[in-house]
mmCIF file of C-alpha atoms in Angstrom:
data_model
loop_
_atom_site.group_PDB
_atom_site.id
_atom_site.type_symbol
_atom_site.label_atom_id
_atom_site.label_comp_id
_atom_site.label_asym_id
_atom_site.label_seq_id
_atom_site.Cartn_x
_atom_site.Cartn_y
_atom_site.Cartn_z
ATOM 1 C CA GLU A 1 -2.383 -27.161 -0.882
ATOM 2 C CA ALA A 2 -1.999 -25.187 2.721
ATOM 3 C CA GLU A 3 -5.532 -23.270 4.180
ATOM 4 C CA VAL A 4 -6.719 -22.162 6.967
ATOM 5 C CA ALA A 5 -9.362 -24.572 8.523
ATOM 6 C CA GLN A 6 -11.935 -22.797 10.423
ATOM 7 C CA SER A 7 -14.865 -23.837 12.682
ATOM 8 C CA PRO A 8 -17.671 -24.652 12.664
ATOM 9 C CA ARG A 9 -19.050 -23.212 9.278
ATOM 10 C CA TYR A 10 -22.173 -21.793 10.525
ATOM 11 C CA LYS A 11 -23.420 -21.388 13.964
ATOM 12 C CA ILE A 12 -27.138 -20.378 15.503
ATOM 13 C CA THR A 13 -27.408 -19.398 18.502
ATOM 14 C CA GLU A 14 -30.283 -17.398 20.677
ATOM 15 C CA LYS A 15 -29.272 -14.171 22.307
ATOM 16 C CA SER A 16 -27.409 -14.001 26.032
ATOM 17 C CA GLN A 17 -25.665 -16.455 24.763
ATOM 18 C CA ALA A 18 -21.673 -17.713 24.257
ATOM 19 C CA VAL A 19 -20.047 -18.721 21.320
ATOM 20 C CA ALA A 20 -16.751 -19.840 19.939
ATOM 21 C CA PHE A 21 -14.945 -19.576 16.634
ATOM 22 C CA TRP A 22 -12.313 -22.132 15.790
ATOM 23 C CA CYS A 23 -8.799 -21.317 13.362
ATOM 24 C CA ASP A 24 -5.710 -23.041 12.345
ATOM 25 C CA PRO A 25 -3.453 -20.545 10.065
ATOM 26 C CA ILE A 26 -1.371 -22.069 8.445
ATOM 27 C CA SER A 27 1.560 -23.578 8.897
ATOM 28 C CA GLY A 28 3.961 -21.455 9.793
ATOM 29 C CA HIS A 29 2.042 -17.955 9.723
ATOM 30 C CA ALA A 30 3.306 -16.483 12.760
ATOM 31 C CA THR A 31 0.688 -14.059 12.534
ATOM 32 C CA LEU A 32 -3.370 -14.598 13.002
ATOM 33 C CA TYR A 33 -6.197 -12.227 11.964
ATOM 34 C CA TRP A 34 -10.320 -12.480 12.474
ATOM 35 C CA TYR A 35 -12.186 -10.406 10.834
ATOM 36 C CA ARG A 36 -15.285 -9.584 10.961
ATOM 37 C CA GLN A 37 -17.665 -9.252 7.700
ATOM 38 C CA ILE A 38 -21.704 -8.774 7.398
ATOM 39 C CA LEU A 39 -22.978 -8.547 4.070
ATOM 40 C CA GLY A 40 -22.440 -6.690 1.489
ATOM 41 C CA GLN A 41 -19.516 -5.614 3.597
ATOM 42 C CA GLY A 42 -15.858 -6.256 3.522
ATOM 43 C CA PRO A 43 -14.428 -7.953 5.808
ATOM 44 C CA GLU A 44 -13.642 -5.830 8.994
ATOM 45 C CA LEU A 45 -10.430 -6.193 11.552
ATOM 46 C CA LEU A 46 -11.236 -6.994 14.993
ATOM 47 C CA VAL A 47 -8.359 -8.614 16.627
ATOM 48 C CA GLN A 48 -4.539 -9.578 15.666
ATOM 49 C CA PHE A 49 -2.148 -11.366 16.650
ATOM 50 C CA GLN A 50 1.841 -11.870 16.071
ATOM 51 C CA ASP A 51 2.547 -14.871 17.020
ATOM 52 C CA GLU A 52 0.639 -15.815 21.133
ATOM 53 C CA SER A 53 0.992 -11.987 21.712
ATOM 54 C CA VAL A 54 -1.959 -9.560 20.162
ATOM 55 C CA VAL A 55 -0.939 -6.828 17.535
ATOM 56 C CA ASP A 56 -4.414 -5.459 17.969
ATOM 57 C CA ASP A 57 -7.892 -5.264 18.730
ATOM 58 C CA SER A 58 -8.328 -0.969 18.917
ATOM 59 C CA GLN A 59 -11.726 -2.466 17.264
ATOM 60 C CA LEU A 60 -12.417 -5.595 18.950
ATOM 61 C CA PRO A 61 -15.206 -5.350 21.095
ATOM 62 C CA LYS A 62 -13.971 -6.139 24.522
ATOM 63 C CA ASP A 63 -16.961 -5.983 26.681
ATOM 64 C CA ARG A 64 -18.508 -9.373 24.931
ATOM 65 C CA PHE A 65 -15.545 -10.423 23.102
ATOM 66 C CA SER A 66 -12.374 -12.606 23.414
ATOM 67 C CA ALA A 67 -10.023 -13.950 21.712
ATOM 68 C CA GLU A 68 -7.058 -16.078 22.460
ATOM 69 C CA ARG A 69 -4.056 -17.956 20.581
ATOM 70 C CA LEU A 70 -2.180 -19.594 23.699
ATOM 71 C CA LYS A 71 0.656 -21.505 21.803
ATOM 72 C CA GLY A 72 0.659 -19.500 18.812
ATOM 73 C CA VAL A 73 -0.725 -21.902 16.631
ATOM 74 C CA ASP A 74 -4.362 -21.908 16.705
ATOM 75 C CA SER A 75 -6.425 -19.218 18.172
ATOM 76 C CA THR A 76 -10.328 -18.957 19.799
ATOM 77 C CA LEU A 77 -12.519 -16.413 19.210
ATOM 78 C CA LYS A 78 -15.267 -16.070 22.030
ATOM 79 C CA ILE A 79 -19.074 -14.061 22.035
ATOM 80 C CA GLN A 80 -20.247 -13.682 25.253
ATOM 81 C CA PRO A 81 -23.250 -12.943 25.294
ATOM 82 C CA ALA A 82 -24.061 -13.163 21.661
ATOM 83 C CA GLU A 83 -26.611 -10.002 20.416
ATOM 84 C CA LEU A 84 -29.037 -10.242 16.886
ATOM 85 C CA GLY A 85 -25.857 -7.397 15.798
ATOM 86 C CA ASP A 86 -23.166 -9.513 16.112
ATOM 87 C CA SER A 87 -24.511 -11.950 13.223
ATOM 88 C CA ALA A 88 -22.749 -12.160 10.451
ATOM 89 C CA MET A 89 -19.402 -14.142 8.556
ATOM 90 C CA TYR A 90 -16.664 -14.608 11.005
ATOM 91 C CA LEU A 91 -13.449 -14.809 8.791
ATOM 92 C CA CYS A 92 -10.196 -16.035 10.064
ATOM 93 C CA ALA A 93 -6.467 -15.292 8.353
ATOM 94 C CA SER A 94 -2.922 -16.012 8.350
ATOM 95 C CA SER A 95 0.097 -14.407 6.557
ATOM 96 C CA LEU A 96 3.800 -14.929 7.500
ATOM 97 C CA ARG A 97 5.489 -12.699 10.229
ATOM 98 C CA SER A 98 5.587 -9.727 9.593
ATOM 99 C CA GLY A 99 8.600 -7.906 8.491
ATOM 100 C CA THR A 100 9.165 -10.702 6.240
ATOM 101 C CA PRO A 101 8.656 -10.581 2.404
ATOM 102 C CA GLY A 102 5.349 -11.608 1.764
ATOM 103 C CA ALA A 103 4.153 -10.900 4.884
ATOM 104 C CA TYR A 104 1.041 -8.712 3.397
ATOM 105 C CA GLU A 105 -0.072 -11.559 1.614
ATOM 106 C CA GLN A 106 -3.391 -13.001 3.428
ATOM 107 C CA TYR A 107 -4.938 -16.401 3.416
ATOM 108 C CA PHE A 108 -8.528 -16.521 4.884
ATOM 109 C CA GLY A 109 -10.358 -19.900 5.639
ATOM 110 C CA PRO A 110 -14.845 -20.452 4.672
ATOM 111 C CA GLY A 111 -15.959 -18.469 7.353
ATOM 112 C CA THR A 112 -17.883 -18.985 10.746
ATOM 113 C CA ARG A 113 -21.421 -18.055 9.214
ATOM 114 C CA LEU A 114 -23.147 -16.465 12.649
ATOM 115 C CA THR A 115 -26.450 -16.331 12.296
ATOM 116 C CA VAL A 116 -27.854 -14.714 16.188
ATOM 117 C CA THR A 117 -32.727 -15.757 16.856
ATOM 118 C CA GLY B 1 -10.561 5.630 10.265
ATOM 119 C CA GLN B 2 -9.120 4.393 6.574
ATOM 120 C CA GLN B 3 -11.646 4.219 3.777
ATOM 121 C CA LEU B 4 -11.721 2.325 0.461
ATOM 122 C CA ASN B 5 -13.964 3.256 -2.180
ATOM 123 C CA GLN B 6 -14.741 1.282 -5.220
ATOM 124 C CA SER B 7 -15.850 1.386 -8.283
ATOM 125 C CA PRO B 8 -18.607 0.192 -10.101
ATOM 126 C CA GLN B 9 -20.526 -1.602 -7.242
ATOM 127 C CA SER B 10 -21.615 -4.162 -9.396
ATOM 128 C CA MET B 11 -21.484 -5.122 -12.864
ATOM 129 C CA PHE B 12 -23.300 -6.466 -15.282
ATOM 130 C CA ILE B 13 -21.439 -7.711 -18.284
ATOM 131 C CA GLN B 14 -21.605 -10.382 -21.480
ATOM 132 C CA GLU B 15 -19.212 -13.744 -21.125
ATOM 133 C CA GLY B 16 -16.380 -12.590 -23.056
ATOM 134 C CA GLU B 17 -16.500 -9.211 -21.752
ATOM 135 C CA ASP B 18 -12.969 -6.964 -20.541
ATOM 136 C CA VAL B 19 -13.774 -6.053 -17.398
ATOM 137 C CA SER B 20 -12.459 -3.311 -15.642
ATOM 138 C CA MET B 21 -12.850 -2.225 -11.953
ATOM 139 C CA ASN B 22 -10.959 0.290 -9.406
ATOM 140 C CA CYS B 23 -10.159 0.421 -5.934
ATOM 141 C CA THR B 24 -9.517 3.844 -4.585
ATOM 142 C CA SER B 25 -8.047 6.011 -1.475
ATOM 143 C CA SER B 26 -7.599 9.733 0.441
ATOM 144 C CA SER B 27 -4.546 8.467 1.729
ATOM 145 C CA ILE B 28 -1.474 7.184 0.021
ATOM 146 C CA PHE B 29 -1.091 3.169 0.541
ATOM 147 C CA ASN B 30 1.838 0.799 0.306
ATOM 148 C CA THR B 31 0.530 -1.915 -0.382
ATOM 149 C CA TRP B 32 -2.708 -3.056 -2.784
ATOM 150 C CA LEU B 33 -4.666 -6.580 -2.567
ATOM 151 C CA TRP B 34 -7.117 -7.685 -4.624
ATOM 152 C CA TYR B 35 -9.329 -10.923 -3.705
ATOM 153 C CA LYS B 36 -12.205 -12.744 -5.031
ATOM 154 C CA GLN B 37 -15.005 -13.471 -2.633
ATOM 155 C CA ASP B 38 -17.562 -16.295 -2.730
ATOM 156 C CA PRO B 39 -20.909 -16.348 -1.392
ATOM 157 C CA GLY B 40 -20.710 -18.308 1.555
ATOM 158 C CA GLU B 41 -17.125 -18.644 1.372
ATOM 159 C CA GLY B 42 -13.857 -16.661 2.617
ATOM 160 C CA PRO B 43 -11.992 -13.851 0.040
ATOM 161 C CA VAL B 44 -9.611 -15.425 -2.098
ATOM 162 C CA LEU B 45 -6.291 -14.373 -2.537
ATOM 163 C CA LEU B 46 -5.983 -13.093 -6.932
ATOM 164 C CA ILE B 47 -2.740 -10.292 -7.114
ATOM 165 C CA ALA B 48 -0.091 -8.585 -4.583
ATOM 166 C CA LEU B 49 0.979 -5.170 -6.080
ATOM 167 C CA TYR B 50 3.609 -3.687 -3.585
ATOM 168 C CA LYS B 51 5.591 -0.817 -6.007
ATOM 169 C CA ALA B 52 3.758 2.032 -7.417
ATOM 170 C CA GLY B 53 3.539 2.311 -11.119
ATOM 171 C CA GLU B 54 3.404 -2.115 -10.794
ATOM 172 C CA LEU B 55 1.947 -4.063 -13.230
ATOM 173 C CA THR B 56 1.047 -7.772 -12.491
ATOM 174 C CA SER B 57 -0.867 -10.276 -14.396
ATOM 175 C CA ASN B 58 -2.714 -13.716 -12.979
ATOM 176 C CA GLY B 59 -3.609 -15.530 -15.589
ATOM 177 C CA ARG B 60 -6.609 -13.453 -17.573
ATOM 178 C CA LEU B 61 -5.894 -11.546 -14.155
ATOM 179 C CA THR B 62 -4.309 -7.902 -14.614
ATOM 180 C CA ALA B 63 -3.973 -5.232 -11.696
ATOM 181 C CA GLN B 64 -2.018 -2.012 -11.748
ATOM 182 C CA PHE B 65 -0.794 0.413 -8.574
ATOM 183 C CA GLY B 66 -1.697 2.886 -9.563
ATOM 184 C CA ILE B 67 1.234 6.125 -9.534
ATOM 185 C CA THR B 68 0.111 8.522 -7.068
ATOM 186 C CA ARG B 69 0.009 5.226 -4.053
ATOM 187 C CA LYS B 70 -3.512 6.396 -3.700
ATOM 188 C CA ASP B 71 -5.904 3.952 -6.085
ATOM 189 C CA SER B 72 -5.016 0.765 -8.204
ATOM 190 C CA PHE B 73 -6.855 -0.899 -10.981
ATOM 191 C CA LEU B 74 -7.825 -4.659 -12.325
ATOM 192 C CA ASN B 75 -9.219 -5.590 -15.555
ATOM 193 C CA ILE B 76 -10.283 -9.220 -16.237
ATOM 194 C CA SER B 77 -10.755 -10.604 -20.229
ATOM 195 C CA ALA B 78 -12.163 -12.051 -21.435
ATOM 196 C CA SER B 79 -14.900 -12.953 -18.137
ATOM 197 C CA ILE B 80 -16.020 -16.753 -18.340
ATOM 198 C CA PRO B 81 -19.174 -17.597 -15.832
ATOM 199 C CA SER B 82 -16.754 -19.026 -12.630
ATOM 200 C CA ASP B 83 -15.314 -15.317 -12.289
ATOM 201 C CA VAL B 84 -18.725 -14.234 -11.037
ATOM 202 C CA GLY B 85 -18.102 -13.223 -7.091
ATOM 203 C CA ILE B 86 -17.500 -9.827 -4.782
ATOM 204 C CA TYR B 87 -14.691 -8.735 -5.492
ATOM 205 C CA PHE B 88 -12.475 -6.738 -2.982
ATOM 206 C CA CYS B 89 -9.385 -4.500 -2.169
ATOM 207 C CA ALA B 90 -7.142 -4.064 0.466
ATOM 208 C CA GLY B 91 -4.386 -1.839 1.343
ATOM 209 C CA GLN B 92 -2.153 -1.292 3.597
ATOM 210 C CA ASP B 93 -1.008 3.099 4.739
ATOM 211 C CA TYR B 94 2.085 4.130 6.358
ATOM 212 C CA GLY B 95 0.616 3.213 9.174
ATOM 213 C CA GLN B 96 0.302 -0.082 9.173
ATOM 214 C CA ASN B 97 -3.654 0.309 8.841
ATOM 215 C CA PHE B 98 -4.859 -2.705 6.298
ATOM 216 C CA VAL B 99 -8.284 -2.157 5.455
ATOM 217 C CA PHE B 100 -10.379 -3.875 2.299
ATOM 218 C CA GLY B 101 -13.334 -1.447 0.553
ATOM 219 C CA PRO B 102 -16.761 -2.511 -0.296
ATOM 220 C CA GLY B 103 -15.693 -4.759 -3.283
ATOM 221 C CA THR B 104 -17.683 -4.374 -6.919
ATOM 222 C CA ARG B 105 -20.380 -7.220 -7.830
ATOM 223 C CA LEU B 106 -19.392 -8.943 -10.964
ATOM 224 C CA SER B 107 -22.192 -10.661 -12.613
ATOM 225 C CA VAL B 108 -21.149 -12.661 -15.632
ATOM 226 C CA LEU B 109 -24.078 -13.226 -18.372
ATOM 227 C CA PRO B 110 -24.678 -16.407 -20.538
#
């Protein structure tokens, strides 16, 4: 069964350091999402891509966060510098191209648990 | 921004019991999704609903898209220990905003 891959699964970093997360969506999924999930809460969208283009990054803290999907396949989310409040689970999801039947169904990877010390 | 409410926040049930939980919004949604999340893992899609009044089953799970388009319900029949986890509703409104609820934490007692 096709799955969304994420790495690393766990990351511990000191504040002010840079950190990066990688995501490989399900093959054929044009839309890719990065979410942040704070313990005890639901996921919150950070950025959405359709192919290599950003569709929505209105909730991405652009002073320290950046995301790219250069070839429209895998994606990287970066935080620089990391702050204590960035400690959370970072989830990647993918779905079929917008407008396609079933495009609303997002499939999630296992996430990266980030701890900033 | 758009918010979803889920109730109950948490529930403890005996193995074998049926479970009901719901999700409400102050505005109309065109899609409702239900996910289950185990500790340390990503959410897993359980059921997707696309039409008002739609009732869809997936094994012991049944979900309904409320006729007002402002709510959705998830029922689990004959609960088993592996049903333990957090259940999230998610929805897309007509402004194309996709949001998650805060979750319902389910515990199953043997």
